[in-house]
Coordinates of C-alpha atoms in Angstrom, one line a residue:
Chain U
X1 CA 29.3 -17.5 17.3
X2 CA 26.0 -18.5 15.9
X3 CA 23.2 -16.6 15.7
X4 CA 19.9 -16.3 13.6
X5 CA 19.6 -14.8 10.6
X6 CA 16.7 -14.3 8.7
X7 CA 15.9 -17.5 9.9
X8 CA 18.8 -19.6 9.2
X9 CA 21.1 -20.6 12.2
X10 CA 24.5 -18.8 10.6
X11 CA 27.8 -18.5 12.0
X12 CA 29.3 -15.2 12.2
X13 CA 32.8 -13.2 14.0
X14 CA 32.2 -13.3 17.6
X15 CA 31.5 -9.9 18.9
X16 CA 30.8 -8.4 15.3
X17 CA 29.1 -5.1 15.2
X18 CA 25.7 -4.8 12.7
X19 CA 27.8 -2.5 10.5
X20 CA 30.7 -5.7 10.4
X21 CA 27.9 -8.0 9.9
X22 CA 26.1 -5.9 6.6
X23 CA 29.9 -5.7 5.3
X24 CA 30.9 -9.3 5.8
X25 CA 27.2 -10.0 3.8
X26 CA 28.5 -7.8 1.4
X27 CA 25.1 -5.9 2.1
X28 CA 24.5 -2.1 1.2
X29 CA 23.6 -0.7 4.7
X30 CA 21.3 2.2 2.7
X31 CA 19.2 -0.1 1.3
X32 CA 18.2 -2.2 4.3
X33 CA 16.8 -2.4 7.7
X34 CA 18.0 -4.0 10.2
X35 CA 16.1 -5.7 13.7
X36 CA 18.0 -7.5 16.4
X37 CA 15.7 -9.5 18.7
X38 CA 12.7 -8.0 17.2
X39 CA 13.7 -4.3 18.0
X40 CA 14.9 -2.0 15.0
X41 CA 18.1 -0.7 15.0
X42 CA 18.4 2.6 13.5
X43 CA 21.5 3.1 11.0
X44 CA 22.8 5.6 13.5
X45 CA 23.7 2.1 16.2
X46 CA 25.2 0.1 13.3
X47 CA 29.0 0.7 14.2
X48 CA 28.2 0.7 18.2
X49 CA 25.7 -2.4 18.8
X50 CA 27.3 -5.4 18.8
X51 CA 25.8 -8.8 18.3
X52 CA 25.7 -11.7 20.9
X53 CA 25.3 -15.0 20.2
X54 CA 21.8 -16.6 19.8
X55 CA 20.6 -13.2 18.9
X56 CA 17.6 -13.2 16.0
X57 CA 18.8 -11.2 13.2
X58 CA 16.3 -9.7 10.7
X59 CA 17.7 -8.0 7.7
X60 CA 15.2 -6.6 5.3
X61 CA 14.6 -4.5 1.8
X62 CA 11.9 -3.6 0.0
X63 CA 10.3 -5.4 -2.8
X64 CA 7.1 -5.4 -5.3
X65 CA 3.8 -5.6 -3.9
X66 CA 0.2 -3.8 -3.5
Chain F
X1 CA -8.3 26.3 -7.7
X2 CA -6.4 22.2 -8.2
X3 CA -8.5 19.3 -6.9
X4 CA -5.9 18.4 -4.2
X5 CA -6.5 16.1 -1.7
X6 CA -4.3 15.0 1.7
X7 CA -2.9 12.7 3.9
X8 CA -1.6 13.8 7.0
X9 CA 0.8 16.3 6.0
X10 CA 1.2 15.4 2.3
X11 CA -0.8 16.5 -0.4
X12 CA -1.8 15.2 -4.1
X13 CA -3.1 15.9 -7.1
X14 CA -3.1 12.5 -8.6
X15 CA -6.0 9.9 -7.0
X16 CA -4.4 6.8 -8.3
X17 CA -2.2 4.6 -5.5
X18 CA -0.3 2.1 -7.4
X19 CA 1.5 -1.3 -6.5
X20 CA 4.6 -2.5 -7.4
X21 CA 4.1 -6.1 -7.1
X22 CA 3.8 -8.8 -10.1
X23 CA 5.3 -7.4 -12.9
X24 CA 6.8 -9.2 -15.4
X25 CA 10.2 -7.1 -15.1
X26 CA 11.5 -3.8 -13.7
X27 CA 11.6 -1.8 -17.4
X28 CA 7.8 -2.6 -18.0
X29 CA 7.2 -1.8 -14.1
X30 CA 9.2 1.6 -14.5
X31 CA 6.9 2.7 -17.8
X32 CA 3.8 1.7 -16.5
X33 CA 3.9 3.6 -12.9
X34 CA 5.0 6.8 -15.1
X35 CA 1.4 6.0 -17.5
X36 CA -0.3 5.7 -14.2
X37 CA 0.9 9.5 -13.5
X38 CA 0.8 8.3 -10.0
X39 CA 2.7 10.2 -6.6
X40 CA 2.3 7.4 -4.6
X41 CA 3.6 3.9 -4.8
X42 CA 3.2 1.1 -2.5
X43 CA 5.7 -1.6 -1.8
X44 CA 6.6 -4.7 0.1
X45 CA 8.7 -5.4 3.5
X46 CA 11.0 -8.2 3.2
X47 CA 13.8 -10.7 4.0
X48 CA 16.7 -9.3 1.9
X49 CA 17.6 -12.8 0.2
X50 CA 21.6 -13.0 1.4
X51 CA 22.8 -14.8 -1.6
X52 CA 22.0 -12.1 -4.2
X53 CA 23.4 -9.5 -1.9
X54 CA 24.2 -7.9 -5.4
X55 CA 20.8 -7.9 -7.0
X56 CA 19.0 -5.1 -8.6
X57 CA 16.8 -3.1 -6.1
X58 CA 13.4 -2.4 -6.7
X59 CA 14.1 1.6 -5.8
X60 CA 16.3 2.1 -8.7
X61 CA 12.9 1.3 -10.9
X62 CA 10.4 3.4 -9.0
X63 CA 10.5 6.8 -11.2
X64 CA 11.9 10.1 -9.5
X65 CA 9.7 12.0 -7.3
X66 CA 7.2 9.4 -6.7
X67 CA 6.8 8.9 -2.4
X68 CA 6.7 5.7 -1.5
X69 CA 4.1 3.9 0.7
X70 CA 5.4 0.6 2.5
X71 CA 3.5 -2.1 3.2
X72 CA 2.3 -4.8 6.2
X73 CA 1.4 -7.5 3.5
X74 CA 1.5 -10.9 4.4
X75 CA 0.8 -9.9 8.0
X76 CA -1.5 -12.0 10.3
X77 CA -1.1 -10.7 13.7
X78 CA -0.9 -7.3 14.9
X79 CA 2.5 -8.0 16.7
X80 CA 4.0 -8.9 12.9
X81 CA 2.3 -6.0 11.7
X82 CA 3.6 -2.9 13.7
X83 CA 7.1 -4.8 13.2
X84 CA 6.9 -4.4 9.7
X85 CA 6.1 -1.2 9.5
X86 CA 8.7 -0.1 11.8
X87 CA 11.1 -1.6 9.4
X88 CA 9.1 0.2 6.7
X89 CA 9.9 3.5 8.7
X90 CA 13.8 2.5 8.7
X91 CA 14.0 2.0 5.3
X92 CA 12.0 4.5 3.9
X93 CA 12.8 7.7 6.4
X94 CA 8.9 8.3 5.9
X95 CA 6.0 8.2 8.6
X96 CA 3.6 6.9 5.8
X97 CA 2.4 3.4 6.2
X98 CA -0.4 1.0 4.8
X99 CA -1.6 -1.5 7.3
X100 CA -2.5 -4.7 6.5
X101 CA -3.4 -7.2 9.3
X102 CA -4.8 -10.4 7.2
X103 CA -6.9 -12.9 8.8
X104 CA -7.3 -15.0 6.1
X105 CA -5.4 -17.1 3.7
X106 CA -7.6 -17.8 0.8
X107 CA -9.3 -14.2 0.7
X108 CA -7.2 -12.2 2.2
X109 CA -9.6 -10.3 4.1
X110 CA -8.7 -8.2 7.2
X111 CA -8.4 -9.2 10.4
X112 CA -10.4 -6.1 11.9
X113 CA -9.5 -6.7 15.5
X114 CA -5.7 -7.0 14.8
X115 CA -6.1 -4.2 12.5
X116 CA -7.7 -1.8 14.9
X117 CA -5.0 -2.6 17.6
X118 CA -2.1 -2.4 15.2
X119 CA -3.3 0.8 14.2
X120 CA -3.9 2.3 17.6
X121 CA 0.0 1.4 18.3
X122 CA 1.4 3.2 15.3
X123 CA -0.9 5.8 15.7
X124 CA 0.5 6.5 19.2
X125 CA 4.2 5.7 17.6
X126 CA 3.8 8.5 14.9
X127 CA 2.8 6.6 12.3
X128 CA 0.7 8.1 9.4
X129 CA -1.8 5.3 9.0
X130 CA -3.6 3.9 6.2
X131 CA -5.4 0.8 6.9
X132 CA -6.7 -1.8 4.2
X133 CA -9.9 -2.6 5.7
X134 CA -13.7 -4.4 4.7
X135 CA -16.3 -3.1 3.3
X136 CA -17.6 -2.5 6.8
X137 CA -18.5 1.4 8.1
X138 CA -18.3 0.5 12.2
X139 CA -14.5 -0.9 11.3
X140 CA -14.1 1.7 9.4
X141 CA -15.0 4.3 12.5
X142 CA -13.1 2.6 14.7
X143 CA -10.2 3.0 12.9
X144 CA -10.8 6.3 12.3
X145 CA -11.6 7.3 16.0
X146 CA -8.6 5.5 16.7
X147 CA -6.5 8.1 14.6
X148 CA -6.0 6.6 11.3
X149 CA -4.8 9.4 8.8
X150 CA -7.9 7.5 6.0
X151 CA -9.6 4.4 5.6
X152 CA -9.3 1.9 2.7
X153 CA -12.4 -0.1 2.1
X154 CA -12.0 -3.2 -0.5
X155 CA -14.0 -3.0 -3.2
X156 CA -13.4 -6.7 -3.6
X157 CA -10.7 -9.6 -2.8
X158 CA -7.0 -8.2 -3.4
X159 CA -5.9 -9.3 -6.9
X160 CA -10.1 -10.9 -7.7
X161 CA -10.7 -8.0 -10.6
X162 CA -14.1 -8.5 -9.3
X163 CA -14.6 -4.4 -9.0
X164 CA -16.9 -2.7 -6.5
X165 CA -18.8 -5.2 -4.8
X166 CA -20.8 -3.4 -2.6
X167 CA -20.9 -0.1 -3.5
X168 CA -24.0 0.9 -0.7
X169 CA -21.1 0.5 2.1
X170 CA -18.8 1.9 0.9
X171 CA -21.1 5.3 0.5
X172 CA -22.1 4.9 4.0
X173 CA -18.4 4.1 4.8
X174 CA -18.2 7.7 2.8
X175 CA -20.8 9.3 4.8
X176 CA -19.5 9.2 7.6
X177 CA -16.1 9.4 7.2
X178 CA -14.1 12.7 7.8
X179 CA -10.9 11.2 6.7
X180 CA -10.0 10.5 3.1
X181 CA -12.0 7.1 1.8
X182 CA -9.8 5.2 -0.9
X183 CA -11.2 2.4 -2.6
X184 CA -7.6 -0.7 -2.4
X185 CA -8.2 -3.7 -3.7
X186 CA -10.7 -5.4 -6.3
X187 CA -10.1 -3.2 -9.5
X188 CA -10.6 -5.5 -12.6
X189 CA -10.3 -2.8 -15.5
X190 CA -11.4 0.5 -15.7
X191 CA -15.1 1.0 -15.4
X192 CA -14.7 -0.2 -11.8
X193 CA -11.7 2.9 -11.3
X194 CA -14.3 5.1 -12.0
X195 CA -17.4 3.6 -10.2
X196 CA -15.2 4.0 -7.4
X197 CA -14.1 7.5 -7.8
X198 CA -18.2 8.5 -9.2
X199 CA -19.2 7.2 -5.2
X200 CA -16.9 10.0 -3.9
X201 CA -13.5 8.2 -3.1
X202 CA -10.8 10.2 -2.7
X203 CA -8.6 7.7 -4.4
X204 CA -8.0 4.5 -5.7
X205 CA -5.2 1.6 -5.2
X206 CA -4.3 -1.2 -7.1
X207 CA -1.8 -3.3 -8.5
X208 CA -2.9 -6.4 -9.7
X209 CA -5.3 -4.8 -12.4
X210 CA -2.3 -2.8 -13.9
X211 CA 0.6 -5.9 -13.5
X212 CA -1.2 -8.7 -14.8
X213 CA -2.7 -7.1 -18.3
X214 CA -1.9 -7.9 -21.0
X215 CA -0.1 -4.2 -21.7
X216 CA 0.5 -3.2 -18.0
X217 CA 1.8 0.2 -19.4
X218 CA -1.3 0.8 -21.5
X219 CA -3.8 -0.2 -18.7
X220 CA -1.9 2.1 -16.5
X221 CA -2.7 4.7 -18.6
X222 CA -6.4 3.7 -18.5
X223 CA -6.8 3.8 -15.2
X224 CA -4.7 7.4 -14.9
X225 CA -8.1 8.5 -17.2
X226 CA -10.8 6.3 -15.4
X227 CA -9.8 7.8 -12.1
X228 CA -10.0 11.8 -13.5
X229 CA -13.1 10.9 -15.4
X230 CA -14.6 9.4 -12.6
X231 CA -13.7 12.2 -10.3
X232 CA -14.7 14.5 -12.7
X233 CA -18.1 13.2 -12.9
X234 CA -18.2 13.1 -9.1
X235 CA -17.7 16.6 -8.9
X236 CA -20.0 17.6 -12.0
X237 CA -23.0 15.7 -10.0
X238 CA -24.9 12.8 -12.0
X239 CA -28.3 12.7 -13.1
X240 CA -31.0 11.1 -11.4
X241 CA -31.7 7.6 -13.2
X242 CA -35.6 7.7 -14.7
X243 CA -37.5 4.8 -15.2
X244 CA -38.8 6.3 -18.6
X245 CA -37.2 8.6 -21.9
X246 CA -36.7 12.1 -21.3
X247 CA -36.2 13.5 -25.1
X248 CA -33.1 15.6 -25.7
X249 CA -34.9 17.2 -29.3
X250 CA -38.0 19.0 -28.9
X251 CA -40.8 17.0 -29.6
X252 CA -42.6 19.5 -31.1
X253 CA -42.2 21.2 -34.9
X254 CA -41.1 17.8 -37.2
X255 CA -41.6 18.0 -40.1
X256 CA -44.5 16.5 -41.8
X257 CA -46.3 17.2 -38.5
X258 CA -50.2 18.2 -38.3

């Protein structure tokens, strides 16, 4: 299924949980923060909510700034 | 007694903020926020870039013990805003959050009205909320009526070096205010660090000052001292400027005199 991420059209496991989706990235899931359709989802809901397609996917870190 | 000051429910003893943005590498970043002797540490919220999945984070630079403060930077509506800083809340476990709305591109100054609604949402969400606002004391009472934990008056253009522009509003800013007043943005070296902390703010953030020198390590240092001398003279009260001399030797019993 296809679904946005970080603002790239991507295509990704149909049905695949946010926990599948930071481990198919190969992404540490304690470094980032995730937000599906503009609504944080705590780390707590990675393994139960599941990702549809056409959903907006935001994964973020921190970085340098002021 | 320890000239502490708070936030909310944290309190500090150093009155330096710090940035983390525009170093030229983690090691020299690292030294120069342990010169700065700083406890706080602001940082950015961003896209993780997915095809360096296995680059080296930021966090594993920021000295032990230090708290981190996220950012809104880069922000131009309040809606992108109050998203951002509930990311910042994800990733950081903290309530702690410095709001930027910007309304401009060129001078980065605030956009007050998104600024004052952003922060009345994340005040209601929990937020601890530190706004980077102008120069201005009626923003800067509306943010605070609207339960922002301090305010944070520019002393200039984020990254200009320019120093303390307008240091008349910012005292009435002071005045008034019965939140902490921090002085973000517009530090050029470290005479301005300590105009800012002789006016009576309770702290002072930068970044670009520090980064960008030529020794960011040794300026950070600098500024660690211009922020305690400055305070220091605060608290020790200056002396009223005189138009003419008033001798420090007695003027009477030189030698040679009649």
């Amino acid at each position: 299924m296809q679904v946005r991420l970080n603002g790239e059209v991507r295509e990704i496991p149909d049905g695949i949980t946010v926990a599948g989706l930071l481990a198919h990235l190969k992404v540490k899931a304690q470094r980032v923060a995730v937000e599906v359709n503009e609504v944080v989802v705590t780390r707590d809901r990675y393994e139960a909510q599941q990702l549809g397609p056409g959903d907006s996917v935001e994964i973020v870190a921190f970085v340098g700034g002021g | 007694m320890a000239d502490t000051w708070s936030i909310g429910e944290h309190t500090f003893t150093s009155r330096l903020l710090v940035g983390t943005g525009k170093y030229p590498d983690f090691p020299t970043m690292q030294q120069a926020l342990a010169a700065s002797g700083a406890e706080l540490v602001t940082v950015a919220v961003r896209r993780l870039d997915l095809t360096k999945t296995g680059a080296e984070s930021l966090l594993q630079w920021i000295p032990k013990g230090m708290q981190l403060l996220p950012n809104t930077a880069a922000c131009f509506t309040a809606e992108e805003a109050i998203r951002t800083a509930r990311l910042g809340r994800e990733l950081e476990m903290g309530e702690l959050v410095k709001l930027e709305v910007i309304g401009d591109r060129r001078t980065l100054f605030p956009d007050v009205e998104g600024l004052v609604e952003a922060a009345r949402v994340l005040v209601k969400e929990g937020f601890t909320v530190l706004p980077y606002t102008n120069d201005d004391p009626v923003t800067a009472r509306k943010l605070e009526d609207a339960g922002c934990a301090a305010v944070m008056p520019l002393g200039a253009p984020i990254g200009s070096g320019l120093g303390i522009r307008n240091p008349y509003n910012i005292r009435i800013i002071m005045e008034a205010a019965k939140v902490p007043v921090l002085v973000d943005a517009g530090v050029g070296t470290a005479s301005d660090a300590a105009v800012a902390m002789e006016l009576g703010a309770a702290a002072v953030l930068m970044n670009t000052a520090i980064a960008e020198a030529k020794d960011p390590v040794l300026m950070a240092e600098a500024m660690r001292y211009a922020v305690e001398a400055g305070r220091k003279a605060y608290l020790a009260g200056r002396i009223p400027m005189r138009l003419h001399a008033a001798a420090s030797s007695p003027m009477s019993g030189v030698v040679g005199s009649p």
